[in-house]
PDB file of C-alpha atoms and ligand atoms in Angstrom:
ATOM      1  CA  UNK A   1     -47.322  20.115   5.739  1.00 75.00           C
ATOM      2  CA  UNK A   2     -45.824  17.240   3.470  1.00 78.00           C
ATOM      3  CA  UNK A   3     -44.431  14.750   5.594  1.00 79.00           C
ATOM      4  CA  UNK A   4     -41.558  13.808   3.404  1.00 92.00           C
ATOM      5  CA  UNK A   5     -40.394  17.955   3.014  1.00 97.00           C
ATOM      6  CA  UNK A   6     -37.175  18.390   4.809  1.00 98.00           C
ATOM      7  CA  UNK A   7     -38.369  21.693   5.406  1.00 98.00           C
ATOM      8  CA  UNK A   8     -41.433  20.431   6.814  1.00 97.00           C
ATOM      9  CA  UNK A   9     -40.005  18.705   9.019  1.00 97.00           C
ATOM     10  CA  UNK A  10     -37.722  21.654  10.423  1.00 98.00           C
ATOM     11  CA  UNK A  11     -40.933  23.497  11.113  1.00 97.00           C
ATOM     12  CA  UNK A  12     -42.238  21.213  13.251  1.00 96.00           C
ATOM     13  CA  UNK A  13     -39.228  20.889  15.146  1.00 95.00           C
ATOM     14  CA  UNK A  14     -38.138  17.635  14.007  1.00 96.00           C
ATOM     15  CA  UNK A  15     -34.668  18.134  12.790  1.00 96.00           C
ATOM     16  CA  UNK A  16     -32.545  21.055  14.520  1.00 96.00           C
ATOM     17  CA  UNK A  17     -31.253  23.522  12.378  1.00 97.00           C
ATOM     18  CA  UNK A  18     -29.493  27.419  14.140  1.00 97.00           C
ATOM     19  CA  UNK A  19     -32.872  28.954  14.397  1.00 98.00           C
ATOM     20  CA  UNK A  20     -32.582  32.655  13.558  1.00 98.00           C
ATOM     21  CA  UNK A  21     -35.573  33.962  13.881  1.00 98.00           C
ATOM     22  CA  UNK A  22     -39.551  32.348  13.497  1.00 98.00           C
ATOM     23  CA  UNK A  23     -43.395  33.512  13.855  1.00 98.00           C
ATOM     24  CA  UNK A  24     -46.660  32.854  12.927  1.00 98.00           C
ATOM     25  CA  UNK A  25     -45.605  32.572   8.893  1.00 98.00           C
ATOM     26  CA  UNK A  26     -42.103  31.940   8.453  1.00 98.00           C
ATOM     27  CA  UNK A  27     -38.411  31.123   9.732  1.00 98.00           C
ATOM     28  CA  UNK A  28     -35.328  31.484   9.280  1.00 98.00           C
ATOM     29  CA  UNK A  29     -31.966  29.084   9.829  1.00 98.00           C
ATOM     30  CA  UNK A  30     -28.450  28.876   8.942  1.00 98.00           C
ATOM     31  CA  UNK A  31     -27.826  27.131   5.657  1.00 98.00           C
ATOM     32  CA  UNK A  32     -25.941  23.696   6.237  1.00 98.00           C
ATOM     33  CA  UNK A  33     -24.033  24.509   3.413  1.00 98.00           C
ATOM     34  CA  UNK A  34     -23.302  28.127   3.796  1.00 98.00           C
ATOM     35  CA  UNK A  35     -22.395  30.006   0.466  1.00 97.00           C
ATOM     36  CA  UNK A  36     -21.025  33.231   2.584  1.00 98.00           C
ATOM     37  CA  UNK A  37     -20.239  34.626   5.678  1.00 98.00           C
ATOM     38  CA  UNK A  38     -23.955  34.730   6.243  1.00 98.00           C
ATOM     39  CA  UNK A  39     -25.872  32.903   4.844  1.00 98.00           C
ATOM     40  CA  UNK A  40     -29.968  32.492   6.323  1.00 98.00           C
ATOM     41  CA  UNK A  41     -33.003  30.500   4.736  1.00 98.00           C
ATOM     42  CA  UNK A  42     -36.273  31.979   5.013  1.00 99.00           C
ATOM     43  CA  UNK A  43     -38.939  29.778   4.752  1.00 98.00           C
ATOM     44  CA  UNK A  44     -42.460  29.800   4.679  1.00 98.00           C
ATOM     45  CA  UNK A  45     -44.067  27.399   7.390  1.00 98.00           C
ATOM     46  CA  UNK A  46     -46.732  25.984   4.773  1.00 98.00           C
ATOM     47  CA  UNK A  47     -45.668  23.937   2.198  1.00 98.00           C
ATOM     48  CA  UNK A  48     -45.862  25.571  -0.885  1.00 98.00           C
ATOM     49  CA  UNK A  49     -42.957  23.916  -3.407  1.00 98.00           C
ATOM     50  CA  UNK A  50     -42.246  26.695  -5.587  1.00 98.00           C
ATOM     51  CA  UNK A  51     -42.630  30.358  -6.475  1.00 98.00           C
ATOM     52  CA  UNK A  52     -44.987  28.534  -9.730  1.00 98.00           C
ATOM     53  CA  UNK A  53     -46.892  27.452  -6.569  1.00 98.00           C
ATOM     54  CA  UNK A  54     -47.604  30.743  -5.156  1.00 98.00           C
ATOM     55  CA  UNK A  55     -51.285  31.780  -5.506  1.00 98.00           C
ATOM     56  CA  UNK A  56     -53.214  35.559  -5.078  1.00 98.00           C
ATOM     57  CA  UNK A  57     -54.023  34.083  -1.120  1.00 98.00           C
ATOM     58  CA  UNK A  58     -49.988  34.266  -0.541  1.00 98.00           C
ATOM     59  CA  UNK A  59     -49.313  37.762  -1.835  1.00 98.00           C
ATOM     60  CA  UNK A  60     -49.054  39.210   1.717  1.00 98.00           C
ATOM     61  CA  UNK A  61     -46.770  35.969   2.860  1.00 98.00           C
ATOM     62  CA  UNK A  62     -44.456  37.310   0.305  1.00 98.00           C
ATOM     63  CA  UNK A  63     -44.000  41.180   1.131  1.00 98.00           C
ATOM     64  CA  UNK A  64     -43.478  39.657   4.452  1.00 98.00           C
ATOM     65  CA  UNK A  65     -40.107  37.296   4.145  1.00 98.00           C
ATOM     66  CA  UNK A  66     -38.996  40.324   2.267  1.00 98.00           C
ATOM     67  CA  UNK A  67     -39.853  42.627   5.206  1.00 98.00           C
ATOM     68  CA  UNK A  68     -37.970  39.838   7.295  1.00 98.00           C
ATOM     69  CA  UNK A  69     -35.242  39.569   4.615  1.00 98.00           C
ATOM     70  CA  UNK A  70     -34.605  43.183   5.404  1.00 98.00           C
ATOM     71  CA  UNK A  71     -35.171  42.843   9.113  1.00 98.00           C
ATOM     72  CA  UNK A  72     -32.122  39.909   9.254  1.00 98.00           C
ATOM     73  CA  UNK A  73     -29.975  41.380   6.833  1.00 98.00           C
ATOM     74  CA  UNK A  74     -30.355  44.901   9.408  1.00 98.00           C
ATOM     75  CA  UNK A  75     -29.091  42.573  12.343  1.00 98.00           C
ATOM     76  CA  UNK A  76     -26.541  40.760  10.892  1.00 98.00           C
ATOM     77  CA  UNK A  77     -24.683  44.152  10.065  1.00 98.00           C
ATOM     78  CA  UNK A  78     -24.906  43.308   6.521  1.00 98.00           C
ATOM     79  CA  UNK A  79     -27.841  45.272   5.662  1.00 98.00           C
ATOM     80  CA  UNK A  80     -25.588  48.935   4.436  1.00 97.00           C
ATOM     81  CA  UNK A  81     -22.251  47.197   3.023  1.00 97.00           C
ATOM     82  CA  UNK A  82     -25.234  45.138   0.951  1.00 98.00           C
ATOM     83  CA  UNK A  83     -26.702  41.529   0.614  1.00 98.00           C
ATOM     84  CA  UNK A  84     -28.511  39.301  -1.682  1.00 98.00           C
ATOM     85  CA  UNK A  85     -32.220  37.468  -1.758  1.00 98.00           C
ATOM     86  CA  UNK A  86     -32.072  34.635  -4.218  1.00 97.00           C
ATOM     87  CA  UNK A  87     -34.851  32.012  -4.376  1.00 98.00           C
ATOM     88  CA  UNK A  88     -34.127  29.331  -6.995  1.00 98.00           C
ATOM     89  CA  UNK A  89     -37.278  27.900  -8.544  1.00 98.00           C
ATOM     90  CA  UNK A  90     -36.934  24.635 -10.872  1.00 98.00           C
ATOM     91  CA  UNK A  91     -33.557  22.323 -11.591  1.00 97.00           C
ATOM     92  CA  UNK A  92     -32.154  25.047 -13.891  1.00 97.00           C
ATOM     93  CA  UNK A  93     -32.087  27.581 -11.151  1.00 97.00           C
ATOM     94  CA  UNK A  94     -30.656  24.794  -8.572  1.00 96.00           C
ATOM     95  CA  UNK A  95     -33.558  24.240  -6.222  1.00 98.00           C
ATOM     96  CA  UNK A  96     -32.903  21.269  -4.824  1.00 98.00           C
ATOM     97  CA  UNK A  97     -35.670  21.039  -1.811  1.00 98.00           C
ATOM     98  CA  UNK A  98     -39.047  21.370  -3.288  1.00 98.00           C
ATOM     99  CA  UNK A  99     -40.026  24.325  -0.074  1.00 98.00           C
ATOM    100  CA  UNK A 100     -40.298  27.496  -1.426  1.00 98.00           C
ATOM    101  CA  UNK A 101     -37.225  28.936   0.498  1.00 98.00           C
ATOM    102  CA  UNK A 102     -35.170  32.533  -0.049  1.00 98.00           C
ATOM    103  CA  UNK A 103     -31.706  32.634   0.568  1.00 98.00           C
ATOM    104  CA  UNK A 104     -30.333  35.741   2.272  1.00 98.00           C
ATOM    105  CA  UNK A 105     -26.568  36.115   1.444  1.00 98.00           C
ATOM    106  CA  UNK A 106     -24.071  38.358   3.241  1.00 98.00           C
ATOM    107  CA  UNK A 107     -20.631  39.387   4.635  1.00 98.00           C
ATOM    108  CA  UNK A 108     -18.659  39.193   1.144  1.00 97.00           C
ATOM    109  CA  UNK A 109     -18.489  40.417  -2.185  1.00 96.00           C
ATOM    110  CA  UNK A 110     -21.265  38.617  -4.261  1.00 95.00           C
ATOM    111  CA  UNK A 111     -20.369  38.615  -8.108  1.00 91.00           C
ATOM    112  CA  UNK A 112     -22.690  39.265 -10.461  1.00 91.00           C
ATOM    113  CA  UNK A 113     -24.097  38.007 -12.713  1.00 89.00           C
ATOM    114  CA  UNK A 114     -24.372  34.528 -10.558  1.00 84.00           C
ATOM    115  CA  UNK A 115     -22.568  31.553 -12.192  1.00 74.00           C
TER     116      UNK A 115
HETATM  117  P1  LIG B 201     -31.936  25.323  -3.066  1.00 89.29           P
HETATM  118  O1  LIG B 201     -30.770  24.600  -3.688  1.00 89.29           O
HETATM  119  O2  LIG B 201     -32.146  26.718  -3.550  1.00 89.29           O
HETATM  120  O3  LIG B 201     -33.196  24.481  -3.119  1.00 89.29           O
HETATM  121  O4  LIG B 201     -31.554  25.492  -1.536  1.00 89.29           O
HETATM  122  C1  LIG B 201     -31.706  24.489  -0.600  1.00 89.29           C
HETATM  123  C2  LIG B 201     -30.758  24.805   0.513  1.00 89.29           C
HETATM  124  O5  LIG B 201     -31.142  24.056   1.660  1.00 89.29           O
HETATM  125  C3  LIG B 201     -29.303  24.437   0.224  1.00 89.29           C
HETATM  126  O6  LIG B 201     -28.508  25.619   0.252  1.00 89.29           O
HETATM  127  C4  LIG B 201     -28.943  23.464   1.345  1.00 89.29           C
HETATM  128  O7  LIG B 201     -27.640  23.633   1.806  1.00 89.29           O
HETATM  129  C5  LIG B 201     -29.980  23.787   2.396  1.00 89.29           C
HETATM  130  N1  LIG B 201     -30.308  22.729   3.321  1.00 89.29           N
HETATM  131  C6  LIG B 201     -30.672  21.447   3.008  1.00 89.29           C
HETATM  132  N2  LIG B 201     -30.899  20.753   4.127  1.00 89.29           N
HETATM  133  C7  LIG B 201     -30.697  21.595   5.166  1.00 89.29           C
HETATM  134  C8  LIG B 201     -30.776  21.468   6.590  1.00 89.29           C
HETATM  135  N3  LIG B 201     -31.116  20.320   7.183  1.00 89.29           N
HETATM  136  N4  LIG B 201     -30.478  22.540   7.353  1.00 89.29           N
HETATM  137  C9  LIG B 201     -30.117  23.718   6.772  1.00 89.29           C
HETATM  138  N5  LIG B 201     -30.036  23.899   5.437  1.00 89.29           N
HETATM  139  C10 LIG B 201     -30.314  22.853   4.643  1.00 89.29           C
END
């Protein structure tokens, strides 16, 4: 927990957000700013700021957003017509809150490559 993490502060319940789903590890919310139709953050409930953060202790936290990823992606009906799990790490990738976070994307053609 860092108490001035936005994301922090989420976890604990201090600023609302459209829960989508949460356990023992992780959530997942509605982006404020949503890029596409859907358009979830999953978020690890510990603060860890970036993917150059993660350590050999987190390796099963990891396989399990992606589990969840799939999980979300499955009941949003985007799972088959397909969907897309971007984390940014660092400025040059546009992370902007220092959470590690995962965006899952959905519900409209995604170019690619990514501007
Ligand atoms: P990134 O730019 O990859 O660090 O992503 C951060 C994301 O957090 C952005 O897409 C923001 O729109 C989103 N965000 C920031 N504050 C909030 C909030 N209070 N509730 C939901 N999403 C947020």
């Amino acid at each position: 927990m860092s108490t001035d993490c936005i994301f922090c502060k989420i976890a604990q319940g201090d600023i609302p957000v459209e829960l989508a789903y949460k356990d023992d590890q992780v959530m997942a919310f509605r982006d404020i700013a949503p890029q596409a139709p859907h358009h979830l953050l999953i978020v690890p409930l510990e603060h860890i700021p970036t993917t150059l953060d993660l350590e050999e202790k987190h390796r099963t936290l990891v396989g399990h957003i992606y589990l969840v990823a799939a999980k979300l992606a499955r009941e949003l009906g985007i799972a088959e017509d397909g969907f897309r799990v971007v984390n940014n790490c660092n400025e040059a990738a546009g992370q902007t809150v220092w959470h590690l976070h995962f965006h899952l994307l959905g519900g409209r053609d995604l170019s690619w490559p990514p501007g």
